[in-house]
């Protein structure tokens, strides 16, 4: 049992002791009568069609199911306010256009549904930021059980000068192979063969001691090391410079391909994903500070934001 | 030149200049001495001496010392102190003279009218936002479980807010719980809480005086932004052995004081211990074989002082207190072949240790000095130990594992303070201090012995050593009969990990006497606080951690302006109104999602630095004398915070932003044998963060949370808890006994059993509906306590 756990147990025991005379009662909740708002969720990237989900919010203690809005009217406009396309309902509150988004462009979404008034949001697609180069090195795992099975991944990024840029980096394990002895059904003998794995991209849990990533951390660092599946960072500390970043896999089997995915995000997309990440991390912890999830929908809730992604595949 | 040597040079220069000034004033004569209690010999802090002929006066300092320089002529003196019989003395003054006065308390003098002077002091002094706490009030007002508590009485004053239900944490003018400089005999106390904040560590029987300063801080104080609570322990009765104590529902206390050498050396020892563990242990033990546990706290105050001469006196004082929570579970398998036993013990403990060695020396009738060496430490530890013993093949094998987490802070300091009284219109204070801090922000220790090998590992943060110094000078200057100004400067510095911070803090407060019943006051104070307290619960848990400033986390700063009016009313009433505005920088707040108990090495990643401000008005209607006495306080205030990365940079209300705060504290004496106390408090509910809506989140390809929902929080601290109000009633029955006197104190805490919110959470009712649920800690709680004096 680690120290925090022990402390919590003792604290809970103390709280129970103190609360022997405590009274619990249901009280009126002012949020009970909160007026539902239209919710728009849509993220767009280069060369992909616009797609959003339309629903409405409910009061926090309302136990009814949130229903998708299927009677909505959704349209996208460009940065000059010119009409781009009208989105068609394709089922379950999802609306899709036939037009694709382009890098560097700004788009505004306007949506309405039933008695809900029109809501809108505007955002842009930042330039794609390619991974200039990458390399790897074997590393000691922080878990002694894995011995020296860790892997350090390094990648280099050239940040453009004069603009504020926001990034997210993730590593996926996608496909791979290994060689093993398998029984030949025709002869019944064991022969060497290549076993291919294709399990779809799986996001990996990472750590880093990279100072830029640490400085942007939301406090999920431990002992000077940052842990997580997605690292969020801005160019605040290296604006206009080329920088080499370090990521670590605590355990890498060496039999699957790795994909480094670098997302160049608009500030809205970055803030949304970052706060959602934090929301999930602290969910269920009664002692953590509650998390506000970012929204940029005027008159409603949700997110309308752009991003572009680049990746590098490390094949083994 | 180092800051320390600069400080010493400054002090030596000041002493030299003052010595020259003293010798230059030849045509006057100085009366100086001490004003003490005739019965106990205790210093009467704040007692006044006034000369009717010249219209000049002086106030006794924290050691009862006064100095009054008057023209060499006949003088007509009045020496007074609230609750004591006033003394008058006429004499011819033809040279410096030492005159000490012993005033008799009202209780000793039946039929003698006691002149109220406290209101005179309030009108007279240049300082504002300062309240002297009457210990009689502390002892006679009803409190939770009958445990008298200085901090809970302070909570009843305007401008001071309590935090959570039942807790003794205080929040002054929008400041945090870490922004209060709590001094016990001049030594800072780092954690003033017992039992997770439900009781303070201060044993009222051991306290001689309490002063609260909320603004217009004199230059002698520094290091915290929002308040100073200056408590002085009793020196010990120098006349005769005396004792007092009490037996209550959860704790008992005993204080003994008396002379070792009459009028020369005296002592005071005071102890208090809870017996919750003794009362609950049988219940806990009945839960199963081998199960044990409990909780207790104790305090020990001690002081001894020796008077070498009228000019030289030495004090040694100390406080030691500790909370301890422990659980134990043991198990035995009584197999004849292979007996096996195991024991698990876990516990947490925290406490303060404070010591002060003080030497008062009077250089001359106008120069008083006080040299002090102090020690203050606070530590917290939580740990568990597992031990087992088994027999294998006839051999006994013992194994053990223990894990412990330790954190704390320790200070050593040396300081020197001077009071210089060049003439009746000036009272100069100056001095300086050096403090050596050792921060222990969290060390984990793991020890294992499996019967074969032994492992002992420590990991976590390293100790941090820091140096702090300050120097100050202030002059309380009576410009004329109407105007009085206290101006000064406090200069401080802090050095940690090669990073240095300096702060220059001007202070000024002034009084204008409109007439003999009304005074108008105003003040400005700039304060700096180098230390930060990491706390995200706000309820004073022992895990709250003091940390130094760093490269990124700068010292907290505050600017406060205040203006007010004090007026004496007929029938011993007085009223004061003060308006204030306080601006604070470099405040810390936990980021969204920050955990409760993270590793201290990473605390900087969990907090945000930002600003805050508070403004409002405080009204105090008070009656200090008579059969019915007490006060009504009302505070109207607004307190906000703003952080770049919290609440998306928008302004949000502070957790303890309290629009309305009302306190009524009254006592009425029916006779010498019966008095009653009433306390009623009302406060706007605390601000908490709750989601009001829920909605679907963005789902992308491969998104695990497709269709998942989020709770929408419009703003941090967006929701108000229900208002807090409570009525406490108490009655004290006094009786003279063979040995002295006794008092039975009966109390009703929360007399109409209001369910005040402690915290809120969402839960489901029987029908499956989600509801907002409130937890209230204390319903109506009766108490009884037996107090005695001998």
Coordinates of C-alpha atoms in Angstrom, one line a residue, chain B residues 158-567:
Chain B
X158 CA -16.1 41.6 11.4
X159 CA -13.7 41.1 8.5
X160 CA -12.9 37.6 9.7
X161 CA -14.6 34.6 8.2
X162 CA -14.7 31.0 9.2
X163 CA -14.0 28.4 6.6
X164 CA -16.0 25.2 6.9
X165 CA -18.5 24.1 9.5
X166 CA -16.9 23.8 12.9
X167 CA -13.4 24.5 11.6
X168 CA -11.1 27.0 13.3
X169 CA -9.4 28.3 10.1
X170 CA -9.7 32.0 9.6
X171 CA -9.9 34.1 6.4
X172 CA -9.3 37.8 6.8
X173 CA -10.5 40.3 4.3
X174 CA -10.4 37.9 1.4
X175 CA -7.1 36.3 2.3
X176 CA -6.3 32.7 2.5
X177 CA -5.7 30.6 5.6
X178 CA -1.9 30.8 5.0
X179 CA -1.9 34.6 5.1
X180 CA -2.3 34.9 8.8
X181 CA 0.8 35.5 10.9
X182 CA -0.1 33.6 14.1
X183 CA 2.4 34.5 16.8
X184 CA 2.7 32.8 20.1
X185 CA 5.1 34.8 22.2
X186 CA 6.5 36.3 19.0
X187 CA 7.1 32.9 17.4
X188 CA 5.2 32.0 14.2
X189 CA 2.9 29.0 14.4
X190 CA 2.7 27.1 11.2
X191 CA -0.3 24.9 11.8
X192 CA -2.8 26.1 14.4
X193 CA -5.2 23.2 14.1
X194 CA -6.1 20.1 16.1
X195 CA -8.4 17.4 14.8
X196 CA -8.4 18.5 11.1
X197 CA -9.2 22.0 12.1
X198 CA -12.1 21.6 14.5
X199 CA -10.0 22.9 17.4
X200 CA -7.2 25.3 17.6
X201 CA -3.9 24.5 19.4
X202 CA -4.2 27.4 21.8
X203 CA -5.1 26.6 25.4
X204 CA -6.9 29.7 26.6
X205 CA -5.7 29.2 30.2
X206 CA -2.2 29.7 29.1
X207 CA -2.8 32.9 27.1
X208 CA -2.4 36.4 28.6
X209 CA -3.4 38.6 25.6
X210 CA -4.6 38.3 22.0
X211 CA -4.5 41.1 19.4
X212 CA -5.8 40.8 15.9
X213 CA -4.6 43.2 13.2
X214 CA -6.5 43.1 9.9
X215 CA -4.9 46.1 8.1
X216 CA -2.8 49.1 8.6
X217 CA 0.0 46.8 9.8
X218 CA 2.7 48.4 11.9
X219 CA 6.1 48.0 10.3
X220 CA 7.3 45.6 13.0
X221 CA 5.1 42.9 11.5
X222 CA 5.7 41.2 8.2
X223 CA 5.8 37.9 6.4
X224 CA 2.1 37.4 5.9
X225 CA -0.5 39.3 3.8
X226 CA -3.8 39.4 5.6
X227 CA -3.6 39.4 9.4
X228 CA -1.5 39.2 12.5
X229 CA -2.7 37.4 15.5
X230 CA -0.3 38.2 18.2
X231 CA -0.8 36.0 21.3
X232 CA 1.2 36.3 24.5
X233 CA 1.5 33.5 26.9
X234 CA 1.1 34.2 30.6
X235 CA 4.4 34.9 32.4
X236 CA 3.4 33.1 35.5
X237 CA 2.0 34.5 38.7
X238 CA 4.9 36.1 40.5
X239 CA 3.0 36.6 43.8
X240 CA 1.5 33.2 44.7
X241 CA 0.9 29.7 43.4
X242 CA -2.3 29.7 41.4
X243 CA -4.0 27.1 39.3
X244 CA -7.0 26.6 37.0
X245 CA -8.3 23.9 34.9
X246 CA -11.3 22.2 33.4
X247 CA -12.8 18.8 32.9
X248 CA -14.9 18.6 29.7
X249 CA -16.6 16.0 27.5
X250 CA -13.6 15.4 25.3
X251 CA -10.7 17.0 27.0
X252 CA -9.3 18.3 30.3
X253 CA -6.8 20.9 31.0
X254 CA -4.7 22.1 33.9
X255 CA -2.6 25.2 34.4
X256 CA -0.4 25.9 37.3
X257 CA 1.6 29.1 37.8
X258 CA 3.4 30.8 40.6
X259 CA 6.6 32.2 41.9
X260 CA 9.8 30.3 42.2
X261 CA 11.4 33.4 43.9
X262 CA 8.6 35.8 44.8
X263 CA 8.5 38.9 42.5
X264 CA 11.7 37.7 40.8
X265 CA 11.2 34.3 39.2
X266 CA 7.9 32.8 38.2
X267 CA 6.7 29.9 36.0
X268 CA 3.6 28.8 34.2
X269 CA 2.8 25.2 33.0
X270 CA -0.3 24.4 31.2
X271 CA -1.4 21.1 29.7
X272 CA -4.4 19.8 27.8
X273 CA -5.3 16.4 26.5
X274 CA -8.3 14.8 24.8
X275 CA -9.6 11.4 25.8
X276 CA -11.6 10.5 22.7
X277 CA -9.3 7.5 22.4
X278 CA -10.0 6.4 25.9
X279 CA -13.7 6.7 25.4
X280 CA -13.9 5.1 22.0
X281 CA -11.3 2.4 22.4
X282 CA -13.6 -0.2 24.1
X283 CA -16.0 0.2 21.1
X284 CA -13.2 -0.1 18.6
X285 CA -11.7 -3.1 20.4
X286 CA -15.1 -4.8 20.4
X287 CA -15.1 -4.8 16.6
X288 CA -12.9 -7.9 16.6
X289 CA -9.9 -9.6 18.1
X290 CA -6.7 -7.7 17.6
X291 CA -8.4 -4.5 16.4
X292 CA -7.4 -1.3 18.2
X293 CA -7.3 2.3 17.3
X294 CA -7.9 5.8 18.5
X295 CA -7.3 9.5 18.2
X296 CA -6.0 12.1 20.7
X297 CA -4.3 15.4 20.9
X298 CA -2.4 17.2 23.6
X299 CA -0.8 20.6 24.2
X300 CA 1.8 21.6 26.6
X301 CA 2.7 25.3 27.3
X302 CA 5.4 26.3 29.7
X303 CA 7.1 29.5 30.6
X304 CA 9.6 30.7 33.1
X305 CA 10.9 34.1 33.6
X306 CA 13.5 35.7 35.9
X307 CA 13.9 39.3 36.8
X308 CA 17.7 40.0 37.2
X309 CA 17.0 43.7 37.9
X310 CA 14.5 46.4 37.0
X311 CA 16.3 46.7 33.8
X312 CA 16.9 43.1 32.9
X313 CA 14.5 40.2 32.6
X314 CA 14.8 36.8 30.9
X315 CA 11.9 34.6 29.6
X316 CA 12.0 31.1 28.4
X317 CA 8.8 29.8 26.8
X318 CA 7.7 26.8 24.9
X319 CA 4.8 25.0 23.3
X320 CA 4.6 21.5 22.3
X321 CA 1.5 19.9 20.9
X322 CA 0.7 16.8 18.8
X323 CA -2.2 15.0 17.2
X324 CA -2.1 11.3 16.8
X325 CA -4.4 8.9 15.0
X326 CA -3.6 5.2 15.1
X327 CA -5.1 1.9 14.1
X328 CA -3.8 -1.6 14.8
X329 CA -4.9 -5.0 13.5
X330 CA -3.3 -8.2 14.6
X331 CA -3.9 -11.8 13.6
X332 CA -2.7 -15.1 15.0
X333 CA -3.0 -18.6 13.6
X334 CA -2.6 -20.9 16.5
X335 CA -1.4 -24.0 14.7
X336 CA 0.7 -26.0 17.0
X337 CA 3.1 -27.0 14.2
X338 CA 3.5 -23.6 12.4
X339 CA 2.2 -20.8 14.6
X340 CA 1.9 -17.5 12.7
X341 CA 1.2 -14.0 13.9
X342 CA 1.0 -10.7 12.0
X343 CA 0.4 -7.2 13.1
X344 CA -0.4 -4.1 11.0
X345 CA -0.1 -0.8 12.6
X346 CA -0.8 2.5 10.8
X347 CA -1.0 6.0 12.0
X348 CA -0.7 9.7 11.3
X349 CA 0.5 12.4 13.5
X350 CA 1.3 16.0 13.3
X351 CA 2.3 18.7 15.7
X352 CA 4.1 22.0 16.4
X353 CA 7.1 22.6 18.7
X354 CA 7.8 26.2 19.6
X355 CA 10.4 27.7 21.8
X356 CA 11.5 31.3 22.6
X357 CA 14.4 32.6 24.8
X358 CA 13.8 36.3 25.3
X359 CA 15.8 38.9 27.1
X360 CA 14.3 42.3 27.9
X361 CA 16.9 44.9 28.6
X362 CA 16.3 48.5 29.4
X363 CA 19.2 50.6 28.2
X364 CA 17.8 53.7 29.7
X365 CA 14.5 55.2 30.6
X366 CA 13.7 55.8 26.9
X367 CA 15.2 52.8 25.2
X368 CA 13.8 49.3 25.7
X369 CA 15.2 46.3 24.0
X370 CA 14.1 42.8 23.4
X371 CA 16.4 40.1 22.1
X372 CA 14.9 36.8 21.1
X373 CA 16.1 33.4 19.9
X374 CA 13.2 31.3 18.6
X375 CA 12.6 27.9 17.3
X376 CA 9.4 26.8 15.5
X377 CA 8.7 23.5 13.8
X378 CA 5.8 21.7 12.3
X379 CA 5.9 18.2 11.1
X380 CA 3.5 15.7 9.6
X381 CA 4.0 12.0 9.3
X382 CA 1.9 9.1 8.1
X383 CA 3.1 5.6 8.1
X384 CA 2.3 1.9 8.4
X385 CA 4.2 -1.0 9.7
X386 CA 3.6 -4.7 9.0
X387 CA 5.3 -7.4 11.1
X388 CA 4.9 -11.1 10.9
X389 CA 6.4 -14.0 12.8
X390 CA 6.3 -17.6 11.6
X391 CA 7.9 -20.8 12.5
X392 CA 9.4 -22.9 9.8
X393 CA 11.2 -26.2 10.5
X394 CA 11.5 -25.2 14.1
X395 CA 13.1 -21.8 13.2
X396 CA 11.4 -18.5 14.0
X397 CA 11.4 -16.2 11.0
X398 CA 10.5 -12.5 11.5
X399 CA 9.8 -10.2 8.7
X400 CA 8.7 -6.6 8.6
X401 CA 7.8 -3.8 6.2
X402 CA 7.3 -0.2 7.0
X403 CA 6.6 2.9 4.9
X404 CA 6.5 6.4 6.2
X405 CA 5.9 9.8 4.7
X406 CA 7.3 12.8 6.4
X407 CA 7.0 16.5 5.7
X408 CA 7.3 19.7 7.6
X409 CA 9.1 23.0 8.2
X410 CA 11.6 24.1 10.8
X411 CA 12.8 27.6 11.7
X412 CA 15.5 29.0 13.8
X413 CA 15.6 32.7 14.2
X414 CA 17.3 35.5 16.1
X415 CA 15.8 38.9 16.4
X416 CA 16.2 42.1 18.2
X417 CA 13.6 44.8 18.8
X418 CA 13.9 48.3 20.3
X419 CA 11.3 50.7 21.6
X420 CA 12.6 54.2 21.8
X421 CA 10.6 57.0 23.4
X422 CA 12.5 60.3 22.7
X423 CA 9.5 62.4 23.8
X424 CA 5.8 61.9 24.5
X425 CA 5.0 62.7 20.9
X426 CA 7.1 60.0 19.4
X427 CA 7.3 56.3 20.0
X428 CA 9.9 54.7 17.8
X429 CA 10.2 51.0 17.1
X430 CA 13.0 49.4 15.2
X431 CA 14.7 46.1 14.9
X432 CA 15.5 43.2 12.7
X433 CA 15.6 39.4 12.5
X434 CA 17.2 36.6 10.7
X435 CA 15.4 33.3 10.1
X436 CA 16.9 30.1 8.9
X437 CA 14.2 27.9 7.3
X438 CA 14.4 24.2 6.6
X439 CA 11.6 22.9 4.4
X440 CA 10.9 19.2 4.2
X441 CA 8.4 19.0 1.3
X442 CA 7.9 15.3 1.5
X443 CA 10.2 12.3 2.1
X444 CA 9.1 8.7 1.7
X445 CA 10.9 6.1 3.7
X446 CA 10.6 2.4 3.0
X447 CA 12.1 -0.3 5.1
X448 CA 11.9 -4.0 4.6
X449 CA 13.2 -7.0 6.4
X450 CA 12.2 -10.3 5.0
X451 CA 14.1 -12.3 7.5
X452 CA 17.1 -12.7 5.1
X453 CA 18.0 -9.3 3.8
X454 CA 17.2 -5.8 5.0
X455 CA 16.4 -2.9 2.7
X456 CA 16.2 0.8 3.8
X457 CA 15.3 3.3 1.1
X458 CA 14.4 7.0 1.3
X459 CA 13.1 8.8 -1.7
X460 CA 11.2 12.0 -2.5
X461 CA 12.0 15.6 -2.2
X462 CA 15.3 16.9 -0.7
X463 CA 15.3 19.3 2.1
X464 CA 15.4 22.9 1.1
X465 CA 17.3 25.4 3.2
X466 CA 16.4 29.1 3.0
X467 CA 17.4 32.4 4.6
X468 CA 15.0 35.2 5.5
X469 CA 15.7 38.5 7.1
X470 CA 13.9 41.6 7.8
X471 CA 14.5 45.0 9.4
X472 CA 12.0 47.7 10.2
X473 CA 11.6 51.1 11.7
X474 CA 8.4 52.9 12.6
X475 CA 7.4 56.0 14.5
X476 CA 4.1 56.6 16.2
X477 CA 4.0 60.4 15.9
X478 CA 1.5 62.6 17.7
X479 CA 1.6 65.7 15.5
X480 CA -0.9 67.6 17.5
X481 CA -3.9 66.9 19.6
X482 CA -5.9 66.0 16.6
X483 CA -3.4 64.3 14.3
X484 CA -1.5 61.2 15.0
X485 CA 0.4 59.2 12.4
X486 CA 2.2 55.9 12.5
X487 CA 4.6 55.6 9.6
X488 CA 7.3 53.1 8.9
X489 CA 9.0 50.7 6.6
X490 CA 9.5 47.0 6.7
X491 CA 12.3 45.7 4.5
X492 CA 12.7 42.0 4.0
X493 CA 14.6 39.5 1.9
X494 CA 14.6 35.8 1.1
X495 CA 17.2 33.6 -0.3
X496 CA 16.6 30.0 -1.5
X497 CA 18.4 27.9 -4.1
X498 CA 20.5 30.8 -5.3
X499 CA 17.4 32.8 -5.9
X500 CA 16.9 36.0 -4.0
X501 CA 13.9 38.1 -3.4
X502 CA 13.7 41.5 -1.7
X503 CA 10.8 43.6 -0.7
X504 CA 10.4 47.2 0.5
X505 CA 7.1 47.7 2.3
X506 CA 6.0 51.2 3.3
X507 CA 3.3 51.3 6.0
X508 CA 1.3 54.3 7.2
X509 CA -1.7 54.8 9.3
X510 CA -3.2 58.0 10.7
X511 CA -5.9 59.2 13.0
X512 CA -7.7 62.5 13.1
X513 CA -9.7 63.3 16.3
X514 CA -12.9 65.0 15.1
X515 CA -14.0 65.5 18.7
X516 CA -13.4 63.7 22.0
X517 CA -15.9 61.0 21.0
X518 CA -15.1 60.6 17.3
X519 CA -12.0 59.7 15.3
X520 CA -11.4 59.2 11.7
X521 CA -8.7 56.8 10.6
X522 CA -7.0 55.7 7.4
X523 CA -4.1 53.4 6.5
X524 CA -2.0 51.9 3.7
X525 CA 0.1 48.8 4.0
X526 CA 2.2 46.9 1.5
X527 CA 2.9 43.4 2.6
X528 CA 5.1 40.6 1.3
X529 CA 4.8 36.9 2.1
X530 CA 7.6 34.6 0.9
X531 CA 6.1 31.3 2.0
X532 CA 3.3 29.6 0.2
X533 CA 1.0 27.0 1.7
X534 CA -0.1 24.2 -0.6
X535 CA -3.6 23.3 0.3
X536 CA -6.5 22.3 -2.0
X537 CA -9.0 21.4 0.6
X538 CA -9.1 24.6 2.5
X539 CA -10.1 22.9 5.7
X540 CA -6.7 22.9 7.4
X541 CA -5.6 19.3 6.9
X542 CA -2.3 18.4 8.4
X543 CA -1.0 17.6 4.9
X544 CA -1.0 21.3 4.0
X545 CA 2.5 21.9 3.0
X546 CA 4.6 25.1 3.4
X547 CA 7.0 25.7 0.5
X548 CA 9.4 28.4 -0.3
X549 CA 9.2 30.7 -3.4
X550 CA 11.0 29.4 -6.5
X551 CA 12.1 30.6 -9.8
X552 CA 8.6 30.5 -11.1
X553 CA 6.5 30.9 -8.0
X554 CA 7.2 34.3 -6.7
X555 CA 6.4 35.7 -3.2
X556 CA 2.9 36.8 -2.5
X557 CA 2.4 40.6 -2.3
X558 CA -0.5 42.7 -1.1
X559 CA -1.5 46.4 -1.0
X560 CA -4.2 47.3 1.3
X561 CA -5.9 50.7 1.9
X562 CA -8.5 51.2 4.6
X563 CA -10.5 54.1 6.0
X564 CA -12.8 54.2 8.9
X565 CA -14.5 56.0 11.7
X566 CA -14.7 55.2 15.5
X567 CA -17.2 56.8 17.7

